Short mmCIF file of C-alpha atoms and ligand atoms in Angstrom, two decimals:
data_model
loop_
_atom_site.label_atom_id
_atom_site.label_comp_id
_atom_site.label_asym_id
_atom_site.label_seq_id
_atom_site.Cartn_x
_atom_site.Cartn_y
_atom_site.Cartn_z
CA MET A 1 17.56 -18.75 10.86
CA ILE A 2 14.59 -18.56 8.93
CA ARG A 3 13.76 -15.58 6.89
CA SER A 4 10.70 -14.43 4.36
CA ALA A 5 11.40 -13.66 0.80
CA ILE A 6 9.27 -12.26 -1.63
CA ILE A 7 9.44 -15.01 -4.56
CA GLY A 8 6.68 -13.35 -6.87
CA CYS A 9 4.81 -10.24 -7.02
CA GLY A 10 1.74 -9.06 -9.23
CA SER A 11 -0.86 -6.43 -9.68
CA TYR A 12 -4.00 -5.65 -11.14
CA SER A 13 -5.64 -2.25 -11.99
CA PRO A 14 -9.40 -1.65 -13.27
CA GLU A 15 -9.68 -1.19 -16.97
CA ARG A 16 -11.63 2.36 -16.60
CA VAL A 17 -8.82 5.53 -16.12
CA MET A 18 -10.03 8.87 -14.66
CA THR A 19 -7.70 11.63 -15.61
CA ASN A 20 -7.40 15.03 -13.54
CA ALA A 21 -9.41 16.54 -16.54
CA ASP A 22 -12.61 13.99 -15.80
CA PHE A 23 -12.89 16.11 -12.50
CA GLU A 24 -13.06 19.43 -13.79
CA GLY A 25 -17.14 18.86 -14.33
CA LEU A 26 -17.85 17.19 -11.17
CA VAL A 27 -16.21 19.58 -8.66
CA ASP A 28 -14.30 22.76 -8.84
CA THR A 29 -10.64 21.69 -9.68
CA SER A 30 -8.03 21.32 -12.16
CA ASP A 31 -5.70 19.49 -13.56
CA GLU A 32 -2.92 21.84 -12.81
CA TRP A 33 -3.78 21.90 -8.93
CA ILE A 34 -4.13 18.09 -8.54
CA VAL A 35 -0.69 17.66 -10.12
CA GLN A 36 0.98 20.39 -8.39
CA ARG A 37 0.00 19.54 -4.86
CA THR A 38 -0.15 15.65 -5.52
CA GLY A 39 1.66 14.41 -8.72
CA ILE A 40 -1.45 12.32 -9.51
CA ARG A 41 -2.28 12.68 -12.98
CA GLN A 42 -4.86 9.64 -13.56
CA ARG A 43 -6.25 7.01 -11.16
CA HIS A 44 -8.34 3.34 -12.10
CA ILE A 45 -11.60 3.28 -11.08
CA ALA A 46 -13.32 -0.04 -10.40
CA SER A 47 -16.41 -0.62 -13.01
CA GLU A 48 -20.02 -1.19 -11.48
CA GLY A 49 -20.04 -4.58 -9.96
CA GLU A 50 -16.19 -4.82 -9.84
CA THR A 51 -15.23 -5.58 -6.42
CA THR A 52 -11.85 -5.45 -4.19
CA ALA A 53 -12.27 -9.38 -4.06
CA ASP A 54 -12.20 -8.97 -8.10
CA LEU A 55 -8.86 -6.94 -7.81
CA GLY A 56 -7.49 -8.89 -5.07
CA GLU A 57 -8.00 -12.04 -7.02
CA LYS A 58 -6.27 -10.93 -10.23
CA ALA A 59 -3.14 -9.70 -8.56
CA ALA A 60 -3.11 -12.79 -6.47
CA ARG A 61 -3.13 -14.80 -9.47
CA ALA A 62 -0.37 -12.64 -11.35
CA ALA A 63 1.85 -13.12 -8.00
CA LEU A 64 1.71 -16.90 -7.96
CA ALA A 65 2.56 -17.20 -11.42
CA ASP A 66 5.57 -14.98 -11.13
CA ALA A 67 6.18 -17.19 -8.16
CA GLY A 68 5.79 -20.25 -10.23
CA ILE A 69 3.62 -21.96 -7.75
CA GLY A 70 0.35 -23.06 -7.16
CA ILE A 71 -2.43 -22.57 -4.64
CA ASP A 72 -1.78 -26.01 -3.02
CA GLN A 73 1.73 -24.73 -1.84
CA VAL A 74 0.31 -21.53 0.19
CA ASP A 75 -0.60 -21.80 3.76
CA LEU A 76 -2.00 -18.61 4.64
CA ILE A 77 -3.64 -15.80 2.84
CA ILE A 78 -3.60 -12.28 4.12
CA LEU A 79 -5.68 -9.20 2.71
CA ALA A 80 -4.86 -5.86 3.53
CA THR A 81 -8.11 -3.72 2.90
CA SER A 82 -10.17 -1.00 3.94
CA THR A 83 -13.01 -1.68 1.44
CA PRO A 84 -13.92 -5.16 2.02
CA ASN A 85 -16.65 -6.99 -0.02
CA ASN A 86 -18.86 -7.35 3.09
CA THR A 87 -18.83 -6.32 6.55
CA PHE A 88 -17.79 -10.02 7.04
CA PRO A 89 -16.85 -12.73 6.19
CA ALA A 90 -13.44 -11.41 5.61
CA THR A 91 -12.58 -10.79 1.83
CA ALA A 92 -9.46 -13.06 2.31
CA VAL A 93 -12.08 -16.09 2.44
CA GLU A 94 -13.48 -15.03 -0.85
CA ILE A 95 -10.20 -14.75 -2.62
CA GLN A 96 -9.32 -18.18 -1.03
CA HIS A 97 -12.28 -19.71 -2.20
CA ARG A 98 -11.88 -18.44 -6.07
CA LEU A 99 -8.48 -19.28 -5.97
CA GLY A 100 -9.49 -22.97 -5.06
CA MET A 101 -7.78 -23.27 -1.44
CA THR A 102 -9.43 -25.46 0.61
CA HIS A 103 -6.63 -26.06 3.45
CA GLY A 104 -4.99 -23.54 5.73
CA ALA A 105 -6.51 -20.17 6.43
CA ALA A 106 -7.19 -16.49 5.08
CA PHE A 107 -7.90 -13.26 7.11
CA ASP A 108 -8.19 -9.31 6.34
CA SER A 109 -5.91 -7.19 7.96
CA GLN A 110 -6.95 -3.48 8.68
CA ALA A 111 -4.44 -0.71 8.73
CA VAL A 112 -5.68 1.53 5.94
CA CYS A 113 -2.76 2.78 3.93
CA SER A 114 -0.17 0.85 5.92
CA GLY A 115 -2.13 -2.25 5.63
CA PHE A 116 0.10 -3.77 3.17
CA ILE A 117 2.96 -3.03 5.54
CA PHE A 118 1.16 -4.44 8.31
CA ALA A 119 0.22 -7.32 6.46
CA LEU A 120 3.46 -8.32 5.34
CA THR A 121 4.93 -8.02 8.89
CA THR A 122 2.32 -10.35 10.09
CA ALA A 123 3.41 -12.90 7.21
CA ASP A 124 6.64 -12.47 8.28
CA GLN A 125 6.00 -13.52 11.73
CA TYR A 126 3.89 -16.62 10.87
CA ILE A 127 7.05 -17.59 8.49
CA ARG A 128 9.50 -16.67 11.38
CA THR A 129 7.97 -18.91 13.89
CA GLY A 130 7.49 -22.17 11.58
CA TYR A 131 3.74 -21.61 11.32
CA ALA A 132 3.56 -21.10 7.93
CA LYS A 133 6.21 -21.77 4.92
CA THR A 134 3.98 -19.79 2.25
CA VAL A 135 1.99 -16.74 2.85
CA LEU A 136 0.25 -14.87 -0.07
CA VAL A 137 0.12 -11.10 1.02
CA ILE A 138 -2.61 -9.33 -0.87
CA GLY A 139 -3.27 -5.49 -0.73
CA ALA A 140 -6.33 -4.46 -2.71
CA GLU A 141 -8.99 -1.48 -2.76
CA THR A 142 -11.76 -0.04 -3.95
CA PHE A 143 -11.70 3.42 -2.18
CA SER A 144 -13.84 4.78 -5.00
CA ARG A 145 -16.78 3.37 -3.03
CA LEU A 146 -16.01 5.39 -0.10
CA LEU A 147 -15.48 8.86 -1.30
CA ASP A 148 -17.57 11.73 -0.96
CA TRP A 149 -17.44 12.65 -4.75
CA THR A 150 -18.72 16.06 -4.24
CA ASP A 151 -15.61 16.84 -1.81
CA ARG A 152 -12.73 18.14 -4.07
CA THR A 153 -10.31 17.76 -0.95
CA THR A 154 -10.59 13.82 -0.87
CA CYS A 155 -12.16 12.69 -4.23
CA VAL A 156 -9.11 13.63 -6.46
CA LEU A 157 -6.46 11.71 -4.25
CA PHE A 158 -7.89 8.18 -4.26
CA GLY A 159 -8.09 5.06 -6.72
CA ASP A 160 -8.84 1.34 -7.10
CA GLY A 161 -6.46 -1.49 -7.60
CA ALA A 162 -4.96 -4.40 -5.98
CA GLY A 163 -1.20 -5.67 -5.55
CA ALA A 164 0.19 -8.70 -4.10
CA VAL A 165 3.20 -10.71 -3.32
CA VAL A 166 4.16 -14.49 -2.24
CA VAL A 167 6.49 -14.43 0.72
CA SER A 168 8.20 -17.69 1.45
CA ALA A 169 10.49 -19.14 3.96
CA VAL A 170 14.36 -19.20 2.99
CA GLU A 171 17.34 -20.04 4.96
CA GLY A 172 19.36 -16.99 6.25
CA GLU A 173 22.63 -16.30 8.40
CA GLY A 174 21.19 -13.99 10.61
CA THR A 175 23.31 -10.85 8.78
CA SER A 176 21.86 -7.91 7.29
CA ALA A 177 23.41 -9.62 3.72
CA ASP A 178 20.53 -12.52 3.97
CA ARG A 179 17.98 -12.35 1.53
CA GLY A 180 14.22 -11.94 2.74
CA ILE A 181 13.03 -9.24 5.42
CA LEU A 182 15.45 -8.16 7.62
CA THR A 183 13.56 -5.99 9.87
CA ALA A 184 9.62 -4.32 10.21
CA HIS A 185 8.49 -1.94 12.41
CA LEU A 186 5.08 -1.01 13.07
CA ARG A 187 3.36 2.08 14.93
CA SER A 188 0.03 3.47 15.31
CA ASP A 189 -1.51 6.10 17.83
CA GLY A 190 -5.25 6.40 17.78
CA ALA A 191 -5.10 9.89 19.20
CA HIS A 192 -5.08 10.86 15.63
CA ARG A 193 -8.00 8.64 14.52
CA ASP A 194 -9.88 11.78 13.60
CA LYS A 195 -7.66 13.25 11.26
CA LEU A 196 -8.64 10.38 8.48
CA TYR A 197 -11.39 8.27 8.77
CA VAL A 198 -14.69 7.32 7.30
CA ASP A 199 -17.60 8.86 8.98
CA GLY A 200 -20.10 5.38 8.93
CA GLY A 201 -19.54 1.77 10.08
CA PRO A 202 -21.60 -1.04 10.83
CA SER A 203 -21.40 -0.16 14.94
CA THR A 204 -22.05 3.46 14.45
CA THR A 205 -24.31 4.76 11.58
CA GLY A 206 -25.09 1.28 9.97
CA THR A 207 -23.87 2.99 6.68
CA ILE A 208 -20.77 2.69 4.88
CA GLY A 209 -19.79 6.18 5.07
CA HIS A 210 -17.61 8.57 3.31
CA LEU A 211 -13.58 9.27 3.85
CA ARG A 212 -12.58 12.32 5.54
CA MET A 213 -9.58 13.87 6.10
CA GLU A 214 -7.88 16.79 7.34
CA GLY A 215 -5.15 16.60 4.56
CA ARG A 216 -2.86 19.49 6.03
CA GLU A 217 -2.63 17.50 9.42
CA VAL A 218 -1.95 14.51 7.96
CA PHE A 219 0.89 16.11 5.65
CA ARG A 220 2.21 17.94 8.71
CA HIS A 221 2.60 14.30 10.76
CA ALA A 222 3.64 12.20 7.55
CA VAL A 223 7.30 12.88 6.84
CA GLY A 224 8.22 12.87 10.68
CA MET A 225 6.40 9.28 11.06
CA ILE A 226 7.77 7.79 8.22
CA THR A 227 11.40 8.82 8.77
CA ASP A 228 10.57 7.51 12.70
CA VAL A 229 9.98 4.12 11.52
CA ILE A 230 12.87 4.06 8.90
CA GLU A 231 15.51 5.13 11.28
CA ALA A 232 14.27 1.94 13.59
CA ALA A 233 14.92 0.12 10.49
CA TYR A 234 18.44 1.21 10.21
CA ALA A 235 19.20 1.18 14.00
CA ALA A 236 17.86 -2.50 13.69
CA THR A 237 20.31 -3.50 11.15
CA GLY A 238 23.33 -1.36 11.03
CA LEU A 239 22.19 -0.36 7.53
CA GLY A 240 21.58 3.21 6.47
CA SER A 241 20.37 5.09 3.12
CA ASP A 242 23.58 4.74 1.35
CA ASP A 243 22.81 1.08 1.11
CA ILE A 244 19.12 1.13 -0.13
CA ASP A 245 18.85 0.42 -3.93
CA TRP A 246 15.16 1.01 -4.10
CA PHE A 247 13.27 3.08 -1.73
CA ILE A 248 9.58 1.92 -2.33
CA PRO A 249 7.17 4.22 0.00
CA HIS A 250 3.41 4.22 -0.02
CA GLN A 251 2.13 5.93 -2.85
CA ALA A 252 -0.22 8.87 -1.48
CA ASN A 253 1.66 12.23 -2.59
CA ARG A 254 4.66 13.06 -4.65
CA ARG A 255 5.08 15.98 -2.29
CA ILE A 256 5.28 13.75 0.78
CA ILE A 257 7.74 10.97 -1.11
CA GLU A 258 9.92 13.58 -2.07
CA ALA A 259 10.03 15.36 1.37
CA SER A 260 10.81 11.98 3.19
CA ALA A 261 13.33 10.76 0.61
CA LYS A 262 15.20 14.35 1.19
CA LYS A 263 15.14 14.22 4.94
CA LEU A 264 16.75 10.51 4.71
CA GLY A 265 19.19 11.62 2.15
CA ILE A 266 17.76 8.76 -0.40
CA PRO A 267 18.32 10.22 -3.98
CA ALA A 268 15.64 10.61 -6.31
CA GLU A 269 16.79 7.94 -9.08
CA LYS A 270 16.06 5.26 -6.22
CA THR A 271 13.05 6.43 -5.25
CA VAL A 272 9.96 4.59 -7.18
CA ILE A 273 7.14 7.26 -7.85
CA THR A 274 3.89 5.74 -9.34
CA VAL A 275 1.35 7.76 -7.79
CA ASP A 276 0.91 9.77 -11.08
CA ARG A 277 -0.52 6.77 -12.85
CA HIS A 278 -3.02 5.23 -9.97
CA GLY A 279 -3.59 8.06 -7.44
CA ASN A 280 -3.86 6.69 -3.41
CA THR A 281 -4.85 3.06 -3.74
CA SER A 282 -4.07 2.78 0.17
CA ALA A 283 -3.14 -1.02 1.01
CA ALA A 284 -2.68 -1.74 -2.62
CA SER A 285 -0.13 1.34 -3.39
CA ILE A 286 3.20 -0.60 -2.29
CA PRO A 287 2.63 -4.07 -3.99
CA LEU A 288 1.69 -1.88 -7.04
CA ALA A 289 4.77 0.19 -7.21
CA LEU A 290 6.63 -2.88 -6.47
CA ALA A 291 5.18 -4.86 -9.21
CA HIS A 292 5.79 -2.07 -11.41
CA THR A 293 9.35 -1.55 -10.69
CA VAL A 294 10.17 -5.67 -11.10
CA ARG A 295 8.26 -5.51 -14.43
CA GLU A 296 10.54 -2.96 -15.60
CA GLY A 297 13.42 -5.17 -14.79
CA LYS A 298 14.82 -2.88 -12.54
CA ILE A 299 15.03 -5.03 -9.38
CA ARG A 300 18.05 -7.19 -9.30
CA ARG A 301 18.35 -10.52 -6.52
CA GLY A 302 20.46 -9.12 -3.77
CA ASP A 303 19.05 -5.50 -4.02
CA LEU A 304 18.05 -3.77 -0.52
CA LEU A 305 14.50 -2.48 -0.78
CA LEU A 306 12.96 -0.18 1.71
CA LEU A 307 9.02 0.03 2.04
CA GLU A 308 7.13 2.37 3.92
CA ALA A 309 3.79 3.33 4.68
CA MET A 310 1.53 5.95 6.71
CA GLY A 311 -2.30 6.21 6.93
CA GLY A 312 -5.33 6.67 8.86
CA GLY A 313 -5.46 5.88 12.53
CA PHE A 314 -2.63 7.07 12.38
CA THR A 315 -0.74 3.86 11.49
CA TRP A 316 2.72 3.65 10.09
CA GLY A 317 5.34 1.20 9.28
CA SER A 318 8.34 0.01 7.82
CA VAL A 319 9.93 -3.00 6.01
CA LEU A 320 13.50 -3.61 5.07
CA LEU A 321 14.24 -6.56 3.02
CA ARG A 322 16.64 -8.29 0.54
CA TRP A 323 15.47 -8.98 -2.89
N1 LIG B 401 -8.83 21.47 -6.41
C1 LIG B 401 -8.84 22.65 -6.03
N2 LIG B 401 -8.49 23.33 -5.10
C2 LIG B 401 -8.48 22.69 -3.94
C3 LIG B 401 -8.58 21.10 -4.00
C4 LIG B 401 -8.65 20.50 -5.23
N3 LIG B 401 -9.03 19.32 -5.60
N4 LIG B 401 -8.85 20.51 -2.65
C5 LIG B 401 -8.61 21.59 -2.09
N5 LIG B 401 -8.32 22.75 -2.79
C6 LIG B 401 -8.12 24.00 -2.10
C7 LIG B 401 -8.87 24.20 -0.61
O1 LIG B 401 -10.19 24.36 -0.20
C8 LIG B 401 -7.96 25.64 -0.14
O2 LIG B 401 -8.52 26.53 -0.64
P1 LIG B 401 -8.69 27.60 0.27
O3 LIG B 401 -7.30 28.31 0.65
O4 LIG B 401 -9.66 28.89 -0.35
O5 LIG B 401 -9.19 27.27 1.61
C9 LIG B 401 -6.53 25.27 -1.18
O6 LIG B 401 -6.76 24.30 -2.00
C10 LIG B 401 -5.64 24.72 -0.26
O7 LIG B 401 -6.11 23.56 0.64
P2 LIG B 401 -4.89 22.92 1.39
O8 LIG B 401 -5.83 21.88 2.03
O9 LIG B 401 -4.15 23.79 2.56
O10 LIG B 401 -3.86 22.42 0.27
P3 LIG B 401 -2.81 21.60 0.34
O11 LIG B 401 -1.69 22.21 -0.17
O12 LIG B 401 -2.45 21.30 2.07
O13 LIG B 401 -2.94 20.10 -0.30
C11 LIG B 401 -3.52 17.99 0.04
C12 LIG B 401 -4.08 19.33 -0.20
C13 LIG B 401 -3.20 17.71 -1.22
C14 LIG B 401 -4.56 17.12 0.30
C15 LIG B 401 -2.57 17.73 0.94
O14 LIG B 401 -2.53 18.30 2.09
C16 LIG B 401 -1.77 16.33 1.43
O15 LIG B 401 -1.57 15.82 0.25
N6 LIG B 401 -2.23 15.81 2.51
C17 LIG B 401 -1.89 14.41 3.00
C18 LIG B 401 -3.04 13.43 2.26
C19 LIG B 401 -2.65 12.28 2.30
O16 LIG B 401 -1.35 12.04 1.79
N7 LIG B 401 -3.49 11.58 2.69
C20 LIG B 401 -3.60 10.03 2.42
C21 LIG B 401 -2.96 9.38 3.86
S1 LIG B 401 -2.72 7.71 3.62
C22 LIG B 401 -4.18 7.06 4.21
O17 LIG B 401 -4.38 6.78 5.29
C23 LIG B 401 -5.60 6.91 3.43
#
């Protein structure tokens, strides 16, 4: 059977770094509060004029170089973002153009912080049906542009960045020993749409709006939703927490990650945490964490990777794959 394997990955973080101390003059907060509640120590912020397409393009080029392929071999580009350059066209087509791709197609996918999981799952479907052989999946965000910089309950949590993977068709036996994506599970429930949203948009206010969040409510649902889709992945494959080599969760908050890992029985040394250095970069956070772990030389061929995310909507999902 056809499986979708990640054959390359890359990331890009803007040069400008904002530490927790940098917030102390802006809002009533402290490094101690932010570290204790979230684990975040710094985040990267796009410079003036630096856009989601700029970040996404750099991550995409890094992923293509890592895969050792040219853009001519890519059939489809899927960009996960909630902070597009423009309301339309899709920022994916801007990146497609910049990469010099004049064939195939490119489109954006929007599931907020679960965006990368949704885009990767979409790529897997296109590959397994034979529609595409190679898909470039990018998560890129400039969340700094959506923040209310006077609201201490949200502005300290987010950052800008991008990550990308090249996913390509490989032959598998149909067993859990195969290389590639073994199973993927997506969920959403719009009953929670008001708990994490942006209070603007083209069809409502005609403005971009600002991110609004009931943090405690998000936290209350997060661990249960994350374990729900991970248990679905285990049920679909017969694999379990003992089989996982690397748990690479969405990087929103250290406490959510640690509580989820603990509930699932995944040890700390197998749990990737990078939120301390880039904050919550929404759809970019998983490919950023993945690329970081790959660069450190930790992930070996054959390792079992568990990816998961939960975010606005609410949306949540998991992807279980063999490297
Ligand atoms: N600095 C100092 N104090 C603060 C700050 C801050 N930056 N922010 C809030 N506080 C205060 C609050 O005002 C409150 O004060 P009060 O008791 O006088 O009213 C106090 O700290 C406690 O506030 P809580 O909201 O109860 O703090 P909590 O421990 O829940 O931590 C946090 C807040 C970090 C937001 C937490 O709820 C959380 O992580 N939630 C999940 C958020 C998340 O992961 N969102 C991303 C989802 S992904 C996506 O789709 C974008």
